PDB file of C-alpha atoms and ligand atoms in Angstrom:
ATOM      1  CA  UNK A   1      -7.885  51.620 -64.306  1.00  0.00           C
ATOM      2  CA  UNK A   2      -4.559  50.018 -65.328  1.00  0.00           C
ATOM      3  CA  UNK A   3      -2.451  48.688 -62.483  1.00  0.00           C
ATOM      4  CA  UNK A   4       1.228  49.382 -62.164  1.00  0.00           C
ATOM      5  CA  UNK A   5       3.654  46.672 -63.252  1.00  0.00           C
ATOM      6  CA  UNK A   6       4.978  44.619 -60.319  1.00  0.00           C
ATOM      7  CA  UNK A   7       8.642  43.655 -60.090  1.00  0.00           C
ATOM      8  CA  UNK A   8       9.744  40.696 -57.996  1.00  0.00           C
ATOM      9  CA  UNK A   9      13.307  41.524 -57.158  1.00  0.00           C
ATOM     10  CA  UNK A  10      16.033  41.793 -54.567  1.00  0.00           C
ATOM     11  CA  UNK A  11      18.058  45.018 -54.447  1.00  0.00           C
ATOM     12  CA  UNK A  12      21.405  43.184 -54.117  1.00  0.00           C
ATOM     13  CA  UNK A  13      20.840  40.937 -57.165  1.00  0.00           C
ATOM     14  CA  UNK A  14      22.779  41.852 -60.295  1.00  0.00           C
ATOM     15  CA  UNK A  15      20.045  40.653 -62.669  1.00  0.00           C
ATOM     16  CA  UNK A  16      17.472  42.652 -60.729  1.00  0.00           C
ATOM     17  CA  UNK A  17      19.658  45.742 -60.948  1.00  0.00           C
ATOM     18  CA  UNK A  18      19.777  45.233 -64.717  1.00  0.00           C
ATOM     19  CA  UNK A  19      15.957  45.446 -64.842  1.00  0.00           C
ATOM     20  CA  UNK A  20      15.859  48.294 -62.298  1.00  0.00           C
ATOM     21  CA  UNK A  21      18.218  50.411 -64.425  1.00  0.00           C
ATOM     22  CA  UNK A  22      15.705  50.194 -67.293  1.00  0.00           C
ATOM     23  CA  UNK A  23      12.788  51.099 -65.009  1.00  0.00           C
ATOM     24  CA  UNK A  24      14.735  54.050 -63.578  1.00  0.00           C
ATOM     25  CA  UNK A  25      15.943  55.214 -67.011  1.00  0.00           C
ATOM     26  CA  UNK A  26      12.316  55.449 -68.140  1.00  0.00           C
ATOM     27  CA  UNK A  27      11.057  56.726 -64.790  1.00  0.00           C
ATOM     28  CA  UNK A  28       8.426  53.984 -64.584  1.00  0.00           C
ATOM     29  CA  UNK A  29       6.080  53.850 -61.590  1.00  0.00           C
ATOM     30  CA  UNK A  30       6.044  50.223 -60.418  1.00  0.00           C
ATOM     31  CA  UNK A  31       5.262  48.095 -57.421  1.00  0.00           C
ATOM     32  CA  UNK A  32       8.576  46.827 -56.000  1.00  0.00           C
ATOM     33  CA  UNK A  33       7.917  43.371 -54.520  1.00  0.00           C
ATOM     34  CA  UNK A  34      11.117  43.013 -52.546  1.00  0.00           C
ATOM     35  CA  UNK A  35      11.921  39.332 -52.023  1.00  0.00           C
ATOM     36  CA  UNK A  36      12.783  40.118 -48.395  1.00  0.00           C
ATOM     37  CA  UNK A  37       9.082  40.938 -47.828  1.00  0.00           C
ATOM     38  CA  UNK A  38       6.867  38.271 -46.212  1.00  0.00           C
ATOM     39  CA  UNK A  39       5.155  36.082 -48.803  1.00  0.00           C
ATOM     40  CA  UNK A  40       7.093  37.468 -51.769  1.00  0.00           C
ATOM     41  CA  UNK A  41       9.215  34.322 -52.282  1.00  0.00           C
ATOM     42  CA  UNK A  42       6.085  32.147 -52.367  1.00  0.00           C
ATOM     43  CA  UNK A  43       4.437  34.463 -54.904  1.00  0.00           C
ATOM     44  CA  UNK A  44       7.565  34.282 -57.046  1.00  0.00           C
ATOM     45  CA  UNK A  45       7.604  30.461 -56.881  1.00  0.00           C
ATOM     46  CA  UNK A  46       3.961  30.364 -57.986  1.00  0.00           C
ATOM     47  CA  UNK A  47       4.763  32.593 -60.965  1.00  0.00           C
ATOM     48  CA  UNK A  48       7.991  30.927 -62.013  1.00  0.00           C
ATOM     49  CA  UNK A  49       9.018  27.534 -60.648  1.00  0.00           C
ATOM     50  CA  UNK A  50      12.675  28.237 -61.472  1.00  0.00           C
ATOM     51  CA  UNK A  51      12.441  30.872 -58.720  1.00  0.00           C
ATOM     52  CA  UNK A  52      14.994  32.985 -60.513  1.00  0.00           C
ATOM     53  CA  UNK A  53      14.593  36.712 -60.334  1.00  0.00           C
ATOM     54  CA  UNK A  54      13.725  39.338 -61.491  1.00  0.00           C
ATOM     55  CA  UNK A  55      10.208  38.630 -62.745  1.00  0.00           C
ATOM     56  CA  UNK A  56       7.867  41.392 -63.942  1.00  0.00           C
ATOM     57  CA  UNK A  57       4.082  41.061 -63.868  1.00  0.00           C
ATOM     58  CA  UNK A  58       2.288  43.509 -66.118  1.00  0.00           C
ATOM     59  CA  UNK A  59      -1.496  43.104 -66.486  1.00  0.00           C
ATOM     60  CA  UNK A  60      -1.956  39.511 -67.645  1.00  0.00           C
ATOM     61  CA  UNK A  61       1.668  39.077 -68.693  1.00  0.00           C
ATOM     62  CA  UNK A  62       4.481  37.536 -66.693  1.00  0.00           C
ATOM     63  CA  UNK A  63       7.844  38.498 -68.114  1.00  0.00           C
ATOM     64  CA  UNK A  64      10.810  36.297 -67.290  1.00  0.00           C
ATOM     65  CA  UNK A  65      14.485  37.094 -67.804  1.00  0.00           C
ATOM     66  CA  UNK A  66      16.099  40.451 -67.144  1.00  0.00           C
ATOM     67  CA  UNK A  67      16.798  41.088 -70.831  1.00  0.00           C
ATOM     68  CA  UNK A  68      13.127  40.595 -71.716  1.00  0.00           C
ATOM     69  CA  UNK A  69      12.059  42.844 -68.843  1.00  0.00           C
ATOM     70  CA  UNK A  70      14.349  45.590 -70.164  1.00  0.00           C
ATOM     71  CA  UNK A  71      12.894  45.130 -73.657  1.00  0.00           C
ATOM     72  CA  UNK A  72       9.336  45.135 -72.310  1.00  0.00           C
ATOM     73  CA  UNK A  73       9.931  48.351 -70.357  1.00  0.00           C
ATOM     74  CA  UNK A  74      11.576  49.994 -73.361  1.00  0.00           C
ATOM     75  CA  UNK A  75       8.673  49.003 -75.609  1.00  0.00           C
ATOM     76  CA  UNK A  76       5.756  49.882 -73.342  1.00  0.00           C
ATOM     77  CA  UNK A  77       7.002  52.522 -70.902  1.00  0.00           C
ATOM     78  CA  UNK A  78       9.361  54.663 -72.940  1.00  0.00           C
ATOM     79  CA  UNK A  79       9.013  58.095 -71.404  1.00  0.00           C
ATOM     80  CA  UNK A  80      12.292  59.801 -72.178  1.00  0.00           C
ATOM     81  CA  UNK A  81      14.559  60.276 -75.156  1.00  0.00           C
ATOM     82  CA  UNK A  82      16.462  57.174 -74.075  1.00  0.00           C
ATOM     83  CA  UNK A  83      15.959  54.094 -76.276  1.00  0.00           C
ATOM     84  CA  UNK A  84      17.433  51.008 -74.677  1.00  0.00           C
ATOM     85  CA  UNK A  85      16.979  48.959 -77.848  1.00  0.00           C
ATOM     86  CA  UNK A  86      17.393  51.096 -80.949  1.00  0.00           C
ATOM     87  CA  UNK A  87      14.726  51.240 -83.639  1.00  0.00           C
ATOM     88  CA  UNK A  88      17.188  50.505 -86.427  1.00  0.00           C
ATOM     89  CA  UNK A  89      17.508  46.687 -86.773  1.00  0.00           C
ATOM     90  CA  UNK A  90      21.291  46.487 -87.243  1.00  0.00           C
ATOM     91  CA  UNK A  91      21.885  48.807 -84.288  1.00  0.00           C
ATOM     92  CA  UNK A  92      19.454  46.691 -82.232  1.00  0.00           C
ATOM     93  CA  UNK A  93      21.376  43.552 -83.200  1.00  0.00           C
ATOM     94  CA  UNK A  94      24.644  45.078 -81.925  1.00  0.00           C
ATOM     95  CA  UNK A  95      22.970  45.978 -78.638  1.00  0.00           C
ATOM     96  CA  UNK A  96      21.556  42.468 -78.200  1.00  0.00           C
ATOM     97  CA  UNK A  97      24.925  40.922 -79.081  1.00  0.00           C
ATOM     98  CA  UNK A  98      26.684  42.952 -76.393  1.00  0.00           C
ATOM     99  CA  UNK A  99      23.908  42.094 -73.924  1.00  0.00           C
ATOM    100  CA  UNK A 100      24.653  38.416 -74.593  1.00  0.00           C
ATOM    101  CA  UNK A 101      28.380  39.077 -74.111  1.00  0.00           C
ATOM    102  CA  UNK A 102      27.860  40.563 -70.648  1.00  0.00           C
ATOM    103  CA  UNK A 103      25.413  37.845 -69.631  1.00  0.00           C
ATOM    104  CA  UNK A 104      27.314  34.806 -70.904  1.00  0.00           C
ATOM    105  CA  UNK A 105      30.953  35.822 -70.470  1.00  0.00           C
ATOM    106  CA  UNK A 106      30.901  38.216 -67.495  1.00  0.00           C
ATOM    107  CA  UNK A 107      27.886  37.379 -65.336  1.00  0.00           C
ATOM    108  CA  UNK A 108      27.849  33.600 -65.801  1.00  0.00           C
ATOM    109  CA  UNK A 109      31.491  33.059 -64.739  1.00  0.00           C
ATOM    110  CA  UNK A 110      31.103  35.666 -61.964  1.00  0.00           C
ATOM    111  CA  UNK A 111      28.099  33.796 -60.564  1.00  0.00           C
ATOM    112  CA  UNK A 112      30.007  30.509 -60.808  1.00  0.00           C
ATOM    113  CA  UNK A 113      32.715  31.835 -58.465  1.00  0.00           C
ATOM    114  CA  UNK A 114      30.158  33.281 -56.024  1.00  0.00           C
ATOM    115  CA  UNK A 115      27.860  30.226 -55.995  1.00  0.00           C
ATOM    116  CA  UNK A 116      30.870  27.976 -55.438  1.00  0.00           C
ATOM    117  CA  UNK A 117      31.799  29.986 -52.352  1.00  0.00           C
ATOM    118  CA  UNK A 118      28.279  29.356 -51.009  1.00  0.00           C
ATOM    119  CA  UNK A 119      28.655  25.569 -51.341  1.00  0.00           C
ATOM    120  CA  UNK A 120      29.691  23.470 -48.363  1.00  0.00           C
ATOM    121  CA  UNK A 121      33.369  22.503 -48.354  1.00  0.00           C
ATOM    122  CA  UNK A 122      33.797  19.105 -49.942  1.00  0.00           C
ATOM    123  CA  UNK A 123      31.349  19.744 -52.784  1.00  0.00           C
ATOM    124  CA  UNK A 124      33.172  22.754 -54.183  1.00  0.00           C
ATOM    125  CA  UNK A 125      34.388  22.787 -57.772  1.00  0.00           C
ATOM    126  CA  UNK A 126      37.892  24.313 -57.913  1.00  0.00           C
ATOM    127  CA  UNK A 127      38.419  23.297 -61.541  1.00  0.00           C
ATOM    128  CA  UNK A 128      35.157  24.975 -62.590  1.00  0.00           C
ATOM    129  CA  UNK A 129      36.081  28.091 -60.599  1.00  0.00           C
ATOM    130  CA  UNK A 130      39.505  28.257 -62.288  1.00  0.00           C
ATOM    131  CA  UNK A 131      37.762  28.004 -65.675  1.00  0.00           C
ATOM    132  CA  UNK A 132      35.347  30.765 -64.682  1.00  0.00           C
ATOM    133  CA  UNK A 133      38.203  33.041 -63.599  1.00  0.00           C
ATOM    134  CA  UNK A 134      40.014  32.364 -66.898  1.00  0.00           C
ATOM    135  CA  UNK A 135      36.836  33.259 -68.784  1.00  0.00           C
ATOM    136  CA  UNK A 136      36.614  36.557 -66.881  1.00  0.00           C
ATOM    137  CA  UNK A 137      40.246  37.326 -67.832  1.00  0.00           C
ATOM    138  CA  UNK A 138      39.428  36.692 -71.491  1.00  0.00           C
ATOM    139  CA  UNK A 139      36.245  38.759 -71.284  1.00  0.00           C
ATOM    140  CA  UNK A 140      38.096  41.701 -69.676  1.00  0.00           C
ATOM    141  CA  UNK A 141      40.779  41.618 -72.372  1.00  0.00           C
ATOM    142  CA  UNK A 142      38.218  41.548 -75.191  1.00  0.00           C
ATOM    143  CA  UNK A 143      36.150  44.298 -73.595  1.00  0.00           C
ATOM    144  CA  UNK A 144      39.191  46.522 -73.091  1.00  0.00           C
ATOM    145  CA  UNK A 145      39.788  46.529 -76.861  1.00  0.00           C
ATOM    146  CA  UNK A 146      36.084  46.928 -77.573  1.00  0.00           C
ATOM    147  CA  UNK A 147      35.758  49.965 -75.294  1.00  0.00           C
ATOM    148  CA  UNK A 148      38.892  51.697 -76.603  1.00  0.00           C
ATOM    149  CA  UNK A 149      36.807  53.882 -78.933  1.00  0.00           C
ATOM    150  CA  UNK A 150      33.411  53.813 -77.213  1.00  0.00           C
ATOM    151  CA  UNK A 151      31.565  55.588 -74.438  1.00  0.00           C
ATOM    152  CA  UNK A 152      28.838  52.938 -74.102  1.00  0.00           C
ATOM    153  CA  UNK A 153      28.931  49.296 -75.176  1.00  0.00           C
ATOM    154  CA  UNK A 154      26.952  49.642 -78.418  1.00  0.00           C
ATOM    155  CA  UNK A 155      26.049  53.161 -79.547  1.00  0.00           C
ATOM    156  CA  UNK A 156      24.047  55.240 -77.071  1.00  0.00           C
ATOM    157  CA  UNK A 157      23.279  54.010 -73.540  1.00  0.00           C
ATOM    158  CA  UNK A 158      21.305  50.792 -74.091  1.00  0.00           C
ATOM    159  CA  UNK A 159      20.169  47.372 -72.918  1.00  0.00           C
ATOM    160  CA  UNK A 160      23.833  46.296 -73.187  1.00  0.00           C
ATOM    161  CA  UNK A 161      24.833  48.918 -70.606  1.00  0.00           C
ATOM    162  CA  UNK A 162      21.939  47.909 -68.329  1.00  0.00           C
ATOM    163  CA  UNK A 163      23.625  44.478 -68.279  1.00  0.00           C
ATOM    164  CA  UNK A 164      27.198  45.732 -68.106  1.00  0.00           C
ATOM    165  CA  UNK A 165      26.599  47.985 -65.094  1.00  0.00           C
ATOM    166  CA  UNK A 166      25.803  45.372 -62.427  1.00  0.00           C
ATOM    167  CA  UNK A 167      27.765  42.560 -64.052  1.00  0.00           C
ATOM    168  CA  UNK A 168      31.053  44.520 -64.205  1.00  0.00           C
ATOM    169  CA  UNK A 169      30.323  45.934 -60.760  1.00  0.00           C
ATOM    170  CA  UNK A 170      30.242  42.492 -59.149  1.00  0.00           C
ATOM    171  CA  UNK A 171      32.803  40.923 -61.518  1.00  0.00           C
ATOM    172  CA  UNK A 172      35.402  43.392 -60.252  1.00  0.00           C
ATOM    173  CA  UNK A 173      34.589  42.451 -56.662  1.00  0.00           C
ATOM    174  CA  UNK A 174      34.841  38.768 -57.522  1.00  0.00           C
ATOM    175  CA  UNK A 175      37.846  38.723 -59.845  1.00  0.00           C
ATOM    176  CA  UNK A 176      39.615  42.103 -59.906  1.00  0.00           C
ATOM    177  CA  UNK A 177      39.826  43.757 -63.303  1.00  0.00           C
ATOM    178  CA  UNK A 178      43.575  44.320 -63.854  1.00  0.00           C
ATOM    179  CA  UNK A 179      44.623  47.997 -63.705  1.00  0.00           C
ATOM    180  CA  UNK A 180      46.101  47.656 -67.189  1.00  0.00           C
ATOM    181  CA  UNK A 181      42.568  47.386 -68.618  1.00  0.00           C
ATOM    182  CA  UNK A 182      42.037  51.122 -68.366  1.00  0.00           C
ATOM    183  CA  UNK A 183      39.152  51.186 -70.850  1.00  0.00           C
ATOM    184  CA  UNK A 184      37.190  48.655 -68.810  1.00  0.00           C
ATOM    185  CA  UNK A 185      37.845  50.577 -65.593  1.00  0.00           C
ATOM    186  CA  UNK A 186      36.821  53.858 -67.215  1.00  0.00           C
ATOM    187  CA  UNK A 187      33.643  52.260 -68.545  1.00  0.00           C
ATOM    188  CA  UNK A 188      32.810  50.762 -65.135  1.00  0.00           C
ATOM    189  CA  UNK A 189      33.316  54.221 -63.583  1.00  0.00           C
ATOM    190  CA  UNK A 190      31.000  55.811 -66.188  1.00  0.00           C
ATOM    191  CA  UNK A 191      28.364  53.175 -65.434  1.00  0.00           C
ATOM    192  CA  UNK A 192      28.624  53.863 -61.690  1.00  0.00           C
ATOM    193  CA  UNK A 193      28.064  57.569 -62.370  1.00  0.00           C
ATOM    194  CA  UNK A 194      24.901  56.944 -64.410  1.00  0.00           C
ATOM    195  CA  UNK A 195      22.051  58.091 -62.098  1.00  0.00           C
ATOM    196  CA  UNK A 196      19.864  55.029 -62.804  1.00  0.00           C
ATOM    197  CA  UNK A 197      22.622  52.616 -61.796  1.00  0.00           C
ATOM    198  CA  UNK A 198      23.910  54.798 -58.938  1.00  0.00           C
ATOM    199  CA  UNK A 199      20.399  54.583 -57.480  1.00  0.00           C
ATOM    200  CA  UNK A 200      20.359  50.773 -57.759  1.00  0.00           C
ATOM    201  CA  UNK A 201      23.797  50.569 -56.099  1.00  0.00           C
ATOM    202  CA  UNK A 202      22.663  52.820 -53.258  1.00  0.00           C
ATOM    203  CA  UNK A 203      19.521  50.754 -52.669  1.00  0.00           C
ATOM    204  CA  UNK A 204      21.683  47.630 -52.414  1.00  0.00           C
ATOM    205  CA  UNK A 205      24.176  49.063 -49.884  1.00  0.00           C
ATOM    206  CA  UNK A 206      22.381  47.682 -46.803  1.00  0.00           C
ATOM    207  CA  UNK A 207      22.835  44.141 -48.173  1.00  0.00           C
ATOM    208  CA  UNK A 208      26.590  44.179 -48.837  1.00  0.00           C
ATOM    209  CA  UNK A 209      27.083  41.745 -45.969  1.00  0.00           C
ATOM    210  CA  UNK A 210      25.406  39.101 -48.163  1.00  0.00           C
ATOM    211  CA  UNK A 211      28.357  39.014 -50.567  1.00  0.00           C
ATOM    212  CA  UNK A 212      29.984  35.653 -49.778  1.00  0.00           C
ATOM    213  CA  UNK A 213      33.497  36.662 -50.845  1.00  0.00           C
ATOM    214  CA  UNK A 214      33.395  39.781 -48.668  1.00  0.00           C
ATOM    215  CA  UNK A 215      32.412  43.115 -50.226  1.00  0.00           C
ATOM    216  CA  UNK A 216      35.398  45.423 -50.707  1.00  0.00           C
ATOM    217  CA  UNK A 217      35.332  48.806 -48.981  1.00  0.00           C
ATOM    218  CA  UNK A 218      34.777  50.871 -52.142  1.00  0.00           C
ATOM    219  CA  UNK A 219      32.225  51.701 -54.857  1.00  0.00           C
TER     220      UNK A 219
HETATM  221  N1  LIG B 301      18.734  34.212 -66.704  1.00  0.00           N
HETATM  222  C1  LIG B 301      18.164  34.951 -65.593  1.00  0.00           C
HETATM  223  C2  LIG B 301      19.135  34.836 -64.427  1.00  0.00           C
HETATM  224  C3  LIG B 301      18.580  35.439 -63.171  1.00  0.00           C
HETATM  225  C4  LIG B 301      19.395  35.039 -61.946  1.00  0.00           C
HETATM  226  O1  LIG B 301      20.305  34.197 -61.978  1.00  0.00           O
HETATM  227  N2  LIG B 301      19.044  35.647 -60.810  1.00  0.00           N
HETATM  228  C5  LIG B 301      19.660  35.288 -59.557  1.00  0.00           C
HETATM  229  C6  LIG B 301      19.788  36.524 -58.692  1.00  0.00           C
HETATM  230  S1  LIG B 301      21.044  37.596 -59.331  1.00  0.00           S
HETATM  231  C7  LIG B 301      18.793  34.295 -58.855  1.00  0.00           C
HETATM  232  O2  LIG B 301      17.629  34.175 -59.188  1.00  0.00           O
HETATM  233  N3  LIG B 301      19.341  33.580 -57.874  1.00  0.00           N
HETATM  234  C8  LIG B 301      18.566  32.649 -57.103  1.00  0.00           C
HETATM  235  C9  LIG B 301      18.834  31.227 -57.469  1.00  0.00           C
HETATM  236  O3  LIG B 301      19.776  30.954 -58.231  1.00  0.00           O
HETATM  237  O4  LIG B 301      18.109  30.364 -56.970  1.00  0.00           O
HETATM  238  C10 LIG B 301      17.932  36.404 -66.017  1.00  0.00           C
HETATM  239  O5  LIG B 301      18.591  36.875 -66.955  1.00  0.00           O
HETATM  240  O6  LIG B 301      17.057  37.077 -65.429  1.00  0.00           O
END
């Protein structure tokens, strides 16, 4: 009898939420190995010495990287009309390109600011943080133009939106999206209303105290 896939994840982690959105979109039954559970961190370290999460174990396969987990789920557990990576190659390329945008130019600088706040004083990197904040400003401006004529980042709801949802969620907490970027705000609001992401946000509520910059009283 096939076993359920097992996800090593923490509810408050943005990359884990990216994978969870895909699992929830496709209504996949899975074993949630919460990294707060005893022994889960050690199991993760044995699977993946980088100890980064999420990691999905499915039969004899260990799938690293949130993007690859989303693709794996979409390939093997598609149960609804939703396709997170479109069949058509050019449409798939657009989706993957936008996924890279959200990962490299929204999440990476956002994490830089947060990780810096977790460092002891004296080994902080103010120059790097200023660069990260400038990158977020550039990303917001580009995205505002991009979203002017779109509902989702690349065609129908996709892998790119699985990435955008948690990354824009935390980016706004970390480095406020200016009110003038109405298209980005409207997109972030649409993402928050998507049931798959709303569920991930709700599951993470008990951990808001972990946010080192102080979670705002909203969302
Ligand atoms: N490139 C990885 C990044 C995953 C990642 O950075 N996860 C964070 C949690 S949001 C993490 O593992 N943090 C623990 C650490 O940095 O040691 C992916 O796309 O899955």
